[in-house]
Amino acid sequence: MPSPLISPAELSSLLSSAPRPRILDVRWRLDEPEGRPAYLEGHLPGAVYVDLERELARRGDPREGRHPLPPREQLQAAARRWGIRSGDTVVVYDDVQSVAAARAWWVLSRSGVADVRVLDGGLRGWLAARLPLETGDVLPRPPGDVVLTEIADGIADIDVTESWPDHGLLLDVRAPDRYRGDNEPLDPVGGHIPGAVNLPTTLHIEAGRFRSPDEIRASFARVGVREGVAVAAYCGSGIAATHTALAGALAGVDVVVYPGSWSQWSRSRGRLAAVGPAPSLEVVPV
């Protein structure tokens, strides 16, 4: 299997050969979810804009979380709009530490696209290599013909996640202040799922690029990841957790993702929230 990462130099070389990879621009962040204006001002040659909020997630009941997974039909229609054809190599990128790009990588990989890569360093890495941009919109013609499958493996629902610490390691990959419950800017309750340990996904990045597999393995090991231990991850709404799954793939660690994440958990009656720096020291009802 190819590496889930590709360097700017490697991608530039692929663009000069046939068949060309399909490139997806997945610019998105919490404070600026609409990345199309920046995309139109400059993007990688041939890149198609992907709307994370509308294409890599679906609008649902708030109790499902802020970014529920898209159903197969929605994702397949979007992927065909992006021009993805059966057998294509797909390269995804964003402009903030590859967090949004990791969501695209994870969703497409889990839906049956065999070769999906993340541009290591993203847009900033491409520009640092003095590689060119294009402006305007890219609308692939004809559309793609890819056939996707429903995401069925590598995911955990809310009940499975609740019991995960009984038999494995549950990672909360948000910032430490949100894990402790000191600060919760988006969801109704602060804290973390009881039994979860904190491993911020930003620790896997240095200067915008992923750390080496050995460094990532070491950071996983420090919180208890070892051979034979089942690992699951959650974040605020199922975006950053896929970044940790990507880091795990680089390090040879299989990471199951809880897509509903804290945004679902904190809106679900009957669940508990742990606060403070320890996994289960102080627990309160949600």
PDB file of C-alpha atoms in Angstrom:
ATOM      1  CA  MET A   1       0.000   0.000   0.000  1.00  0.00           C
ATOM      2  CA  PRO A   2       1.298   3.512  -0.779  1.00  0.00           C
ATOM      3  CA  SER A   3       2.061   5.926   2.015  1.00  0.00           C
ATOM      4  CA  PRO A   4      -0.928   8.072   2.993  1.00  0.00           C
ATOM      5  CA  LEU A   5       1.349  11.120   2.602  1.00  0.00           C
ATOM      6  CA  ILE A   6       2.813  12.678  -0.515  1.00  0.00           C
ATOM      7  CA  SER A   7       5.409  15.459  -0.633  1.00  0.00           C
ATOM      8  CA  PRO A   8       5.069  18.586  -2.796  1.00  0.00           C
ATOM      9  CA  ALA A   9       7.951  17.379  -4.987  1.00  0.00           C
ATOM     10  CA  GLU A  10       6.339  13.963  -5.476  1.00  0.00           C
ATOM     11  CA  LEU A  11       2.989  15.513  -6.364  1.00  0.00           C
ATOM     12  CA  SER A  12       4.583  17.968  -8.784  1.00  0.00           C
ATOM     13  CA  SER A  13       6.212  15.028 -10.560  1.00  0.00           C
ATOM     14  CA  LEU A  14       2.883  13.143 -10.745  1.00  0.00           C
ATOM     15  CA  LEU A  15       1.212  16.180 -12.323  1.00  0.00           C
ATOM     16  CA  SER A  16       3.564  15.952 -15.288  1.00  0.00           C
ATOM     17  CA  SER A  17       2.680  12.329 -16.017  1.00  0.00           C
ATOM     18  CA  ALA A  18      -0.446  10.445 -17.029  1.00  0.00           C
ATOM     19  CA  PRO A  19      -2.858   9.665 -15.603  1.00  0.00           C
ATOM     20  CA  ARG A  20      -2.860  12.788 -13.466  1.00  0.00           C
ATOM     21  CA  PRO A  21      -4.055  12.459  -9.882  1.00  0.00           C
ATOM     22  CA  ARG A  22      -7.335  14.069  -8.856  1.00  0.00           C
ATOM     23  CA  ILE A  23      -6.513  16.887  -6.417  1.00  0.00           C
ATOM     24  CA  LEU A  24      -9.017  18.073  -3.816  1.00  0.00           C
ATOM     25  CA  ASP A  25      -8.771  21.385  -1.952  1.00  0.00           C
ATOM     26  CA  VAL A  26     -10.405  20.903   1.460  1.00  0.00           C
ATOM     27  CA  ARG A  27      -9.816  24.273   3.076  1.00  0.00           C
ATOM     28  CA  TRP A  28     -11.881  24.503   6.269  1.00  0.00           C
ATOM     29  CA  ARG A  29     -11.469  25.543   9.870  1.00  0.00           C
ATOM     30  CA  LEU A  30     -13.810  26.191  12.790  1.00  0.00           C
ATOM     31  CA  ASP A  31     -13.572  29.971  12.580  1.00  0.00           C
ATOM     32  CA  GLU A  32     -13.811  30.012   8.768  1.00  0.00           C
ATOM     33  CA  PRO A  33     -15.728  26.968   7.509  1.00  0.00           C
ATOM     34  CA  GLU A  34     -16.228  28.351   3.985  1.00  0.00           C
ATOM     35  CA  GLY A  35     -12.924  28.012   2.149  1.00  0.00           C
ATOM     36  CA  ARG A  36     -14.143  28.685  -1.393  1.00  0.00           C
ATOM     37  CA  PRO A  37     -13.152  32.401  -1.554  1.00  0.00           C
ATOM     38  CA  ALA A  38      -9.542  31.543  -0.680  1.00  0.00           C
ATOM     39  CA  TYR A  39      -9.634  28.619  -3.114  1.00  0.00           C
ATOM     40  CA  LEU A  40     -10.726  30.875  -5.979  1.00  0.00           C
ATOM     41  CA  GLU A  41      -7.834  33.229  -5.243  1.00  0.00           C
ATOM     42  CA  GLY A  42      -5.282  30.452  -5.605  1.00  0.00           C
ATOM     43  CA  HIS A  43      -5.147  26.659  -5.527  1.00  0.00           C
ATOM     44  CA  LEU A  44      -2.991  23.792  -6.753  1.00  0.00           C
ATOM     45  CA  PRO A  45      -3.194  23.191 -10.522  1.00  0.00           C
ATOM     46  CA  GLY A  46      -6.368  21.267 -11.336  1.00  0.00           C
ATOM     47  CA  ALA A  47      -7.598  21.177  -7.738  1.00  0.00           C
ATOM     48  CA  VAL A  48     -11.352  20.940  -7.153  1.00  0.00           C
ATOM     49  CA  TYR A  49     -12.871  22.644  -4.128  1.00  0.00           C
ATOM     50  CA  VAL A  50     -14.487  20.360  -1.533  1.00  0.00           C
ATOM     51  CA  ASP A  51     -17.068  21.765   0.886  1.00  0.00           C
ATOM     52  CA  LEU A  52     -16.396  19.899   4.123  1.00  0.00           C
ATOM     53  CA  GLU A  53     -19.611  21.042   5.819  1.00  0.00           C
ATOM     54  CA  ARG A  54     -21.897  19.973   2.953  1.00  0.00           C
ATOM     55  CA  GLU A  55     -19.996  17.166   1.223  1.00  0.00           C
ATOM     56  CA  LEU A  56     -17.860  15.446   3.871  1.00  0.00           C
ATOM     57  CA  ALA A  57     -20.612  15.767   6.481  1.00  0.00           C
ATOM     58  CA  ARG A  58     -24.375  16.045   6.460  1.00  0.00           C
ATOM     59  CA  ARG A  59     -26.914  18.268   8.128  1.00  0.00           C
ATOM     60  CA  GLY A  60     -28.580  16.263  10.886  1.00  0.00           C
ATOM     61  CA  ASP A  61     -30.173  16.313  14.311  1.00  0.00           C
ATOM     62  CA  PRO A  62     -27.869  18.237  16.696  1.00  0.00           C
ATOM     63  CA  ARG A  63     -27.911  15.154  18.926  1.00  0.00           C
ATOM     64  CA  GLU A  64     -25.911  13.359  16.221  1.00  0.00           C
ATOM     65  CA  GLY A  65     -23.068  15.863  16.584  1.00  0.00           C
ATOM     66  CA  ARG A  66     -21.935  18.802  14.480  1.00  0.00           C
ATOM     67  CA  HIS A  67     -20.480  16.818  11.564  1.00  0.00           C
ATOM     68  CA  PRO A  68     -22.246  13.461  11.105  1.00  0.00           C
ATOM     69  CA  LEU A  69     -20.804  11.249   8.395  1.00  0.00           C
ATOM     70  CA  PRO A  70     -22.339  11.654   4.941  1.00  0.00           C
ATOM     71  CA  PRO A  71     -24.400   8.733   3.615  1.00  0.00           C
ATOM     72  CA  ARG A  72     -22.967   6.792   0.695  1.00  0.00           C
ATOM     73  CA  GLU A  73     -25.273   8.384  -1.894  1.00  0.00           C
ATOM     74  CA  GLN A  74     -24.317  11.930  -0.875  1.00  0.00           C
ATOM     75  CA  LEU A  75     -20.595  11.210  -0.787  1.00  0.00           C
ATOM     76  CA  GLN A  76     -20.646   9.338  -4.093  1.00  0.00           C
ATOM     77  CA  ALA A  77     -22.471  12.189  -5.835  1.00  0.00           C
ATOM     78  CA  ALA A  78     -19.910  14.643  -4.456  1.00  0.00           C
ATOM     79  CA  ALA A  79     -16.965  12.438  -5.451  1.00  0.00           C
ATOM     80  CA  ARG A  80     -18.282  12.195  -8.990  1.00  0.00           C
ATOM     81  CA  ARG A  81     -18.685  15.977  -9.085  1.00  0.00           C
ATOM     82  CA  TRP A  82     -15.032  16.220  -8.071  1.00  0.00           C
ATOM     83  CA  GLY A  83     -14.206  14.096 -11.113  1.00  0.00           C
ATOM     84  CA  ILE A  84     -13.010  10.964  -9.299  1.00  0.00           C
ATOM     85  CA  ARG A  85     -12.984   7.921 -11.527  1.00  0.00           C
ATOM     86  CA  SER A  86     -12.444   4.296 -10.625  1.00  0.00           C
ATOM     87  CA  GLY A  87      -8.717   3.644 -10.087  1.00  0.00           C
ATOM     88  CA  ASP A  88      -7.744   7.310  -9.643  1.00  0.00           C
ATOM     89  CA  THR A  89      -5.046   8.430  -7.245  1.00  0.00           C
ATOM     90  CA  VAL A  90      -6.611  11.157  -5.090  1.00  0.00           C
ATOM     91  CA  VAL A  91      -4.551  13.822  -3.309  1.00  0.00           C
ATOM     92  CA  VAL A  92      -6.156  16.040  -0.678  1.00  0.00           C
ATOM     93  CA  TYR A  93      -4.800  19.149   1.006  1.00  0.00           C
ATOM     94  CA  ASP A  94      -5.790  22.127   3.131  1.00  0.00           C
ATOM     95  CA  ASP A  95      -3.970  25.112   4.596  1.00  0.00           C
ATOM     96  CA  VAL A  96      -4.052  24.342   8.351  1.00  0.00           C
ATOM     97  CA  GLN A  97      -2.014  21.311   9.503  1.00  0.00           C
ATOM     98  CA  SER A  98      -3.902  18.823   7.274  1.00  0.00           C
ATOM     99  CA  VAL A  99      -6.788  18.420   9.744  1.00  0.00           C
ATOM    100  CA  ALA A 100      -9.574  18.957   7.187  1.00  0.00           C
ATOM    101  CA  ALA A 101      -7.600  17.028   4.561  1.00  0.00           C
ATOM    102  CA  ALA A 102      -7.421  14.095   6.980  1.00  0.00           C
ATOM    103  CA  ARG A 103     -11.224  14.031   7.125  1.00  0.00           C
ATOM    104  CA  ALA A 104     -11.342  13.691   3.327  1.00  0.00           C
ATOM    105  CA  TRP A 105      -8.598  11.034   3.396  1.00  0.00           C
ATOM    106  CA  TRP A 106     -10.397   9.008   6.060  1.00  0.00           C
ATOM    107  CA  VAL A 107     -13.898   9.277   4.566  1.00  0.00           C
ATOM    108  CA  LEU A 108     -12.776   8.379   1.042  1.00  0.00           C
ATOM    109  CA  SER A 109     -10.455   5.583   2.172  1.00  0.00           C
ATOM    110  CA  ARG A 110     -13.194   4.049   4.316  1.00  0.00           C
ATOM    111  CA  SER A 111     -15.602   4.344   1.375  1.00  0.00           C
ATOM    112  CA  GLY A 112     -13.493   2.207  -0.931  1.00  0.00           C
ATOM    113  CA  VAL A 113     -11.116   4.632  -2.726  1.00  0.00           C
ATOM    114  CA  ALA A 114      -7.907   2.608  -2.759  1.00  0.00           C
ATOM    115  CA  ASP A 115      -5.276   5.336  -3.204  1.00  0.00           C
ATOM    116  CA  VAL A 116      -5.880   8.535  -1.227  1.00  0.00           C
ATOM    117  CA  ARG A 117      -2.954  10.666  -0.096  1.00  0.00           C
ATOM    118  CA  VAL A 118      -2.571  13.810   1.986  1.00  0.00           C
ATOM    119  CA  LEU A 119      -0.198  16.515   0.757  1.00  0.00           C
ATOM    120  CA  ASP A 120       2.303  16.756   3.608  1.00  0.00           C
ATOM    121  CA  GLY A 121       2.647  20.404   4.557  1.00  0.00           C
ATOM    122  CA  GLY A 122      -0.506  21.300   2.644  1.00  0.00           C
ATOM    123  CA  LEU A 123      -0.803  24.512   0.677  1.00  0.00           C
ATOM    124  CA  ARG A 124       1.950  26.195   2.666  1.00  0.00           C
ATOM    125  CA  GLY A 125       4.360  23.355   1.924  1.00  0.00           C
ATOM    126  CA  TRP A 126       3.525  23.618  -1.776  1.00  0.00           C
ATOM    127  CA  LEU A 127       4.223  27.355  -1.762  1.00  0.00           C
ATOM    128  CA  ALA A 128       7.420  26.896   0.257  1.00  0.00           C
ATOM    129  CA  ALA A 129       8.642  24.624  -2.532  1.00  0.00           C
ATOM    130  CA  ARG A 130       7.994  27.509  -4.974  1.00  0.00           C
ATOM    131  CA  LEU A 131       5.436  25.514  -6.923  1.00  0.00           C
ATOM    132  CA  PRO A 132       2.695  27.252  -8.950  1.00  0.00           C
ATOM    133  CA  LEU A 133      -0.948  27.993  -8.178  1.00  0.00           C
ATOM    134  CA  GLU A 134      -3.971  28.536 -10.404  1.00  0.00           C
ATOM    135  CA  THR A 135      -6.926  30.849  -9.863  1.00  0.00           C
ATOM    136  CA  GLY A 136     -10.630  30.426 -10.532  1.00  0.00           C
ATOM    137  CA  ASP A 137     -12.895  27.412 -10.323  1.00  0.00           C
ATOM    138  CA  VAL A 138     -12.244  23.899 -11.629  1.00  0.00           C
ATOM    139  CA  LEU A 139     -15.304  21.954 -12.787  1.00  0.00           C
ATOM    140  CA  PRO A 140     -14.296  18.505 -14.045  1.00  0.00           C
ATOM    141  CA  ARG A 141     -15.935  17.417 -17.304  1.00  0.00           C
ATOM    142  CA  PRO A 142     -17.086  14.742 -17.700  1.00  0.00           C
ATOM    143  CA  PRO A 143     -17.897  13.945 -14.064  1.00  0.00           C
ATOM    144  CA  GLY A 144     -16.378  10.922 -12.383  1.00  0.00           C
ATOM    145  CA  ASP A 145     -17.765   7.418 -12.259  1.00  0.00           C
ATOM    146  CA  VAL A 146     -16.414   6.176  -8.921  1.00  0.00           C
ATOM    147  CA  VAL A 147     -18.599   3.727  -6.987  1.00  0.00           C
ATOM    148  CA  LEU A 148     -18.357   4.079  -3.210  1.00  0.00           C
ATOM    149  CA  THR A 149     -19.430   1.854  -0.332  1.00  0.00           C
ATOM    150  CA  GLU A 150     -21.096   2.745   2.965  1.00  0.00           C
ATOM    151  CA  ILE A 151     -18.584   3.388   5.747  1.00  0.00           C
ATOM    152  CA  ALA A 152     -18.898   0.330   7.964  1.00  0.00           C
ATOM    153  CA  ASP A 153     -15.518  -0.373   9.565  1.00  0.00           C
ATOM    154  CA  GLY A 154     -13.041   1.670  11.553  1.00  0.00           C
ATOM    155  CA  ILE A 155     -15.835   3.558  13.330  1.00  0.00           C
ATOM    156  CA  ALA A 156     -17.403   3.374  16.784  1.00  0.00           C
ATOM    157  CA  ASP A 157     -20.844   4.615  17.790  1.00  0.00           C
ATOM    158  CA  ILE A 158     -21.632   6.329  21.082  1.00  0.00           C
ATOM    159  CA  ASP A 159     -22.374   3.131  23.008  1.00  0.00           C
ATOM    160  CA  VAL A 160     -19.258   1.327  21.801  1.00  0.00           C
ATOM    161  CA  THR A 161     -17.215   4.414  22.669  1.00  0.00           C
ATOM    162  CA  GLU A 162     -18.648   4.560  26.185  1.00  0.00           C
ATOM    163  CA  SER A 163     -17.426   1.035  26.926  1.00  0.00           C
ATOM    164  CA  TRP A 164     -14.113   1.381  25.030  1.00  0.00           C
ATOM    165  CA  PRO A 165     -11.965   2.214  28.117  1.00  0.00           C
ATOM    166  CA  ASP A 166     -13.066  -1.114  29.654  1.00  0.00           C
ATOM    167  CA  HIS A 167     -11.053  -3.045  27.058  1.00  0.00           C
ATOM    168  CA  GLY A 168      -8.874  -0.569  25.152  1.00  0.00           C
ATOM    169  CA  LEU A 169      -7.485   2.949  25.040  1.00  0.00           C
ATOM    170  CA  LEU A 170      -9.764   5.892  24.233  1.00  0.00           C
ATOM    171  CA  LEU A 171      -7.977   9.039  23.053  1.00  0.00           C
ATOM    172  CA  ASP A 172      -9.380  12.542  23.368  1.00  0.00           C
ATOM    173  CA  VAL A 173      -7.395  14.452  20.742  1.00  0.00           C
ATOM    174  CA  ARG A 174      -8.589  17.989  21.571  1.00  0.00           C
ATOM    175  CA  ALA A 175      -6.530  20.681  23.269  1.00  0.00           C
ATOM    176  CA  PRO A 176      -5.811  20.057  26.982  1.00  0.00           C
ATOM    177  CA  ASP A 177      -8.036  22.917  28.207  1.00  0.00           C
ATOM    178  CA  ARG A 178     -11.059  21.425  26.437  1.00  0.00           C
ATOM    179  CA  TYR A 179     -10.201  17.956  27.724  1.00  0.00           C
ATOM    180  CA  ARG A 180     -10.065  19.256  31.300  1.00  0.00           C
ATOM    181  CA  GLY A 181     -13.298  21.210  30.867  1.00  0.00           C
ATOM    182  CA  ASP A 182     -11.615  24.556  31.558  1.00  0.00           C
ATOM    183  CA  ASN A 183     -12.827  25.911  28.222  1.00  0.00           C
ATOM    184  CA  GLU A 184     -15.636  24.751  25.942  1.00  0.00           C
ATOM    185  CA  PRO A 185     -16.418  27.289  23.191  1.00  0.00           C
ATOM    186  CA  LEU A 186     -18.688  25.128  21.028  1.00  0.00           C
ATOM    187  CA  ASP A 187     -20.565  22.471  22.968  1.00  0.00           C
ATOM    188  CA  PRO A 188     -23.027  22.695  25.886  1.00  0.00           C
ATOM    189  CA  VAL A 189     -20.867  20.863  28.463  1.00  0.00           C
ATOM    190  CA  GLY A 190     -17.122  20.820  29.052  1.00  0.00           C
ATOM    191  CA  GLY A 191     -14.906  17.905  29.967  1.00  0.00           C
ATOM    192  CA  HIS A 192     -14.209  14.512  28.410  1.00  0.00           C
ATOM    193  CA  ILE A 193     -15.616  11.010  28.114  1.00  0.00           C
ATOM    194  CA  PRO A 194     -14.833   9.116  31.334  1.00  0.00           C
ATOM    195  CA  GLY A 195     -11.777   6.924  30.901  1.00  0.00           C
ATOM    196  CA  ALA A 196     -10.351   8.859  27.935  1.00  0.00           C
ATOM    197  CA  VAL A 197      -6.744  10.029  27.965  1.00  0.00           C
ATOM    198  CA  ASN A 198      -5.615  13.230  26.300  1.00  0.00           C
ATOM    199  CA  LEU A 199      -3.316  13.150  23.265  1.00  0.00           C
ATOM    200  CA  PRO A 200      -3.780  16.361  21.236  1.00  0.00           C
ATOM    201  CA  THR A 201      -3.494  15.591  17.539  1.00  0.00           C
ATOM    202  CA  THR A 202      -1.422  18.750  17.040  1.00  0.00           C
ATOM    203  CA  LEU A 203       1.481  16.920  18.744  1.00  0.00           C
ATOM    204  CA  HIS A 204       1.862  14.853  15.578  1.00  0.00           C
ATOM    205  CA  ILE A 205       2.697  17.961  13.525  1.00  0.00           C
ATOM    206  CA  GLU A 206       5.855  20.052  13.438  1.00  0.00           C
ATOM    207  CA  ALA A 207       6.151  23.145  11.235  1.00  0.00           C
ATOM    208  CA  GLY A 208       3.033  22.085   9.356  1.00  0.00           C
ATOM    209  CA  ARG A 209       4.292  18.588   8.470  1.00  0.00           C
ATOM    210  CA  PHE A 210       3.765  15.236  10.144  1.00  0.00           C
ATOM    211  CA  ARG A 211       6.476  14.055  12.485  1.00  0.00           C
ATOM    212  CA  SER A 212       8.360  10.875  11.669  1.00  0.00           C
ATOM    213  CA  PRO A 213       6.661   7.509  12.278  1.00  0.00           C
ATOM    214  CA  ASP A 214       9.060   6.845  15.184  1.00  0.00           C
ATOM    215  CA  GLU A 215       8.167  10.151  16.851  1.00  0.00           C
ATOM    216  CA  ILE A 216       4.454   9.498  16.415  1.00  0.00           C
ATOM    217  CA  ARG A 217       4.803   5.971  17.820  1.00  0.00           C
ATOM    218  CA  ALA A 218       6.627   7.417  20.829  1.00  0.00           C
ATOM    219  CA  SER A 219       3.850   9.937  21.530  1.00  0.00           C
ATOM    220  CA  PHE A 220       1.250   7.169  21.288  1.00  0.00           C
ATOM    221  CA  ALA A 221       3.309   4.960  23.609  1.00  0.00           C
ATOM    222  CA  ARG A 222       3.541   7.693  26.243  1.00  0.00           C
ATOM    223  CA  VAL A 223      -0.224   7.563  26.782  1.00  0.00           C
ATOM    224  CA  GLY A 224      -0.436   3.765  26.814  1.00  0.00           C
ATOM    225  CA  VAL A 225      -0.655   2.607  23.199  1.00  0.00           C
ATOM    226  CA  ARG A 226       1.107  -0.725  22.868  1.00  0.00           C
ATOM    227  CA  GLU A 227       0.763  -3.902  20.860  1.00  0.00           C
ATOM    228  CA  GLY A 228      -2.512  -5.658  21.492  1.00  0.00           C
ATOM    229  CA  VAL A 229      -4.322  -2.567  22.829  1.00  0.00           C
ATOM    230  CA  ALA A 230      -7.337  -1.455  20.774  1.00  0.00           C
ATOM    231  CA  VAL A 231      -7.251   2.314  20.163  1.00  0.00           C
ATOM    232  CA  ALA A 232     -10.159   4.668  19.428  1.00  0.00           C
ATOM    233  CA  ALA A 233     -10.168   8.452  19.132  1.00  0.00           C
ATOM    234  CA  TYR A 234     -12.645  11.304  19.328  1.00  0.00           C
ATOM    235  CA  CYS A 235     -12.421  15.085  19.141  1.00  0.00           C
ATOM    236  CA  GLY A 236     -14.973  17.903  19.045  1.00  0.00           C
ATOM    237  CA  SER A 237     -17.012  16.794  16.039  1.00  0.00           C
ATOM    238  CA  GLY A 238     -15.186  13.989  14.247  1.00  0.00           C
ATOM    239  CA  ILE A 239     -12.744  16.068  12.184  1.00  0.00           C
ATOM    240  CA  ALA A 240      -9.514  16.131  14.215  1.00  0.00           C
ATOM    241  CA  ALA A 241      -9.988  12.479  15.241  1.00  0.00           C
ATOM    242  CA  THR A 242      -9.407  11.492  11.621  1.00  0.00           C
ATOM    243  CA  HIS A 243      -6.114  13.413  11.788  1.00  0.00           C
ATOM    244  CA  THR A 244      -5.080  11.139  14.648  1.00  0.00           C
ATOM    245  CA  ALA A 245      -6.197   8.141  12.569  1.00  0.00           C
ATOM    246  CA  LEU A 246      -3.895   9.396   9.799  1.00  0.00           C
ATOM    247  CA  ALA A 247      -1.033   9.797  12.273  1.00  0.00           C
ATOM    248  CA  GLY A 248      -1.744   6.261  13.447  1.00  0.00           C
ATOM    249  CA  ALA A 249      -1.606   4.964   9.880  1.00  0.00           C
ATOM    250  CA  LEU A 250       1.858   6.511   9.504  1.00  0.00           C
ATOM    251  CA  ALA A 251       3.008   4.868  12.730  1.00  0.00           C
ATOM    252  CA  GLY A 252       1.403   1.474  12.132  1.00  0.00           C
ATOM    253  CA  VAL A 253      -1.305   1.988  14.772  1.00  0.00           C
ATOM    254  CA  ASP A 254      -4.923   1.257  13.829  1.00  0.00           C
ATOM    255  CA  VAL A 255      -7.135   4.027  15.258  1.00  0.00           C
ATOM    256  CA  VAL A 256     -10.914   3.627  15.286  1.00  0.00           C
ATOM    257  CA  VAL A 257     -12.838   6.928  15.030  1.00  0.00           C
ATOM    258  CA  TYR A 258     -15.941   7.966  16.976  1.00  0.00           C
ATOM    259  CA  PRO A 259     -17.535  10.336  14.424  1.00  0.00           C
ATOM    260  CA  GLY A 260     -20.101  11.917  16.765  1.00  0.00           C
ATOM    261  CA  SER A 261     -17.319  12.858  19.189  1.00  0.00           C
ATOM    262  CA  TRP A 262     -17.831  15.334  22.022  1.00  0.00           C
ATOM    263  CA  SER A 263     -20.458  17.327  20.099  1.00  0.00           C
ATOM    264  CA  GLN A 264     -22.751  14.274  20.192  1.00  0.00           C
ATOM    265  CA  TRP A 265     -21.732  13.015  23.621  1.00  0.00           C
ATOM    266  CA  SER A 266     -22.334  16.371  25.317  1.00  0.00           C
ATOM    267  CA  ARG A 267     -25.878  16.545  23.891  1.00  0.00           C
ATOM    268  CA  SER A 268     -26.886  13.022  24.899  1.00  0.00           C
ATOM    269  CA  ARG A 269     -28.937  12.611  28.060  1.00  0.00           C
ATOM    270  CA  GLY A 270     -27.738   9.943  30.451  1.00  0.00           C
ATOM    271  CA  ARG A 271     -24.036  10.235  29.603  1.00  0.00           C
ATOM    272  CA  LEU A 272     -21.356  11.395  32.013  1.00  0.00           C
ATOM    273  CA  ALA A 273     -18.608  13.991  31.642  1.00  0.00           C
ATOM    274  CA  ALA A 274     -15.261  13.773  33.422  1.00  0.00           C
ATOM    275  CA  VAL A 275     -13.489  17.021  34.266  1.00  0.00           C
ATOM    276  CA  GLY A 276      -9.917  17.762  35.257  1.00  0.00           C
ATOM    277  CA  PRO A 277      -6.604  16.340  34.038  1.00  0.00           C
ATOM    278  CA  ALA A 278      -7.268  12.665  34.911  1.00  0.00           C
ATOM    279  CA  PRO A 279      -9.361  10.189  32.892  1.00  0.00           C
ATOM    280  CA  SER A 280     -12.097   9.662  35.510  1.00  0.00           C
ATOM    281  CA  LEU A 281     -11.204  11.577  38.676  1.00  0.00           C
ATOM    282  CA  GLU A 282     -14.318  13.794  38.813  1.00  0.00           C
ATOM    283  CA  VAL A 283     -17.445  12.774  36.896  1.00  0.00           C
ATOM    284  CA  VAL A 284     -20.655  14.774  36.468  1.00  0.00           C
ATOM    285  CA  PRO A 285     -23.873  14.150  34.479  1.00  0.00           C
ATOM    286  CA  VAL A 286     -24.145  15.656  30.996  1.00  0.00           C
TER     287      VAL A 286
END
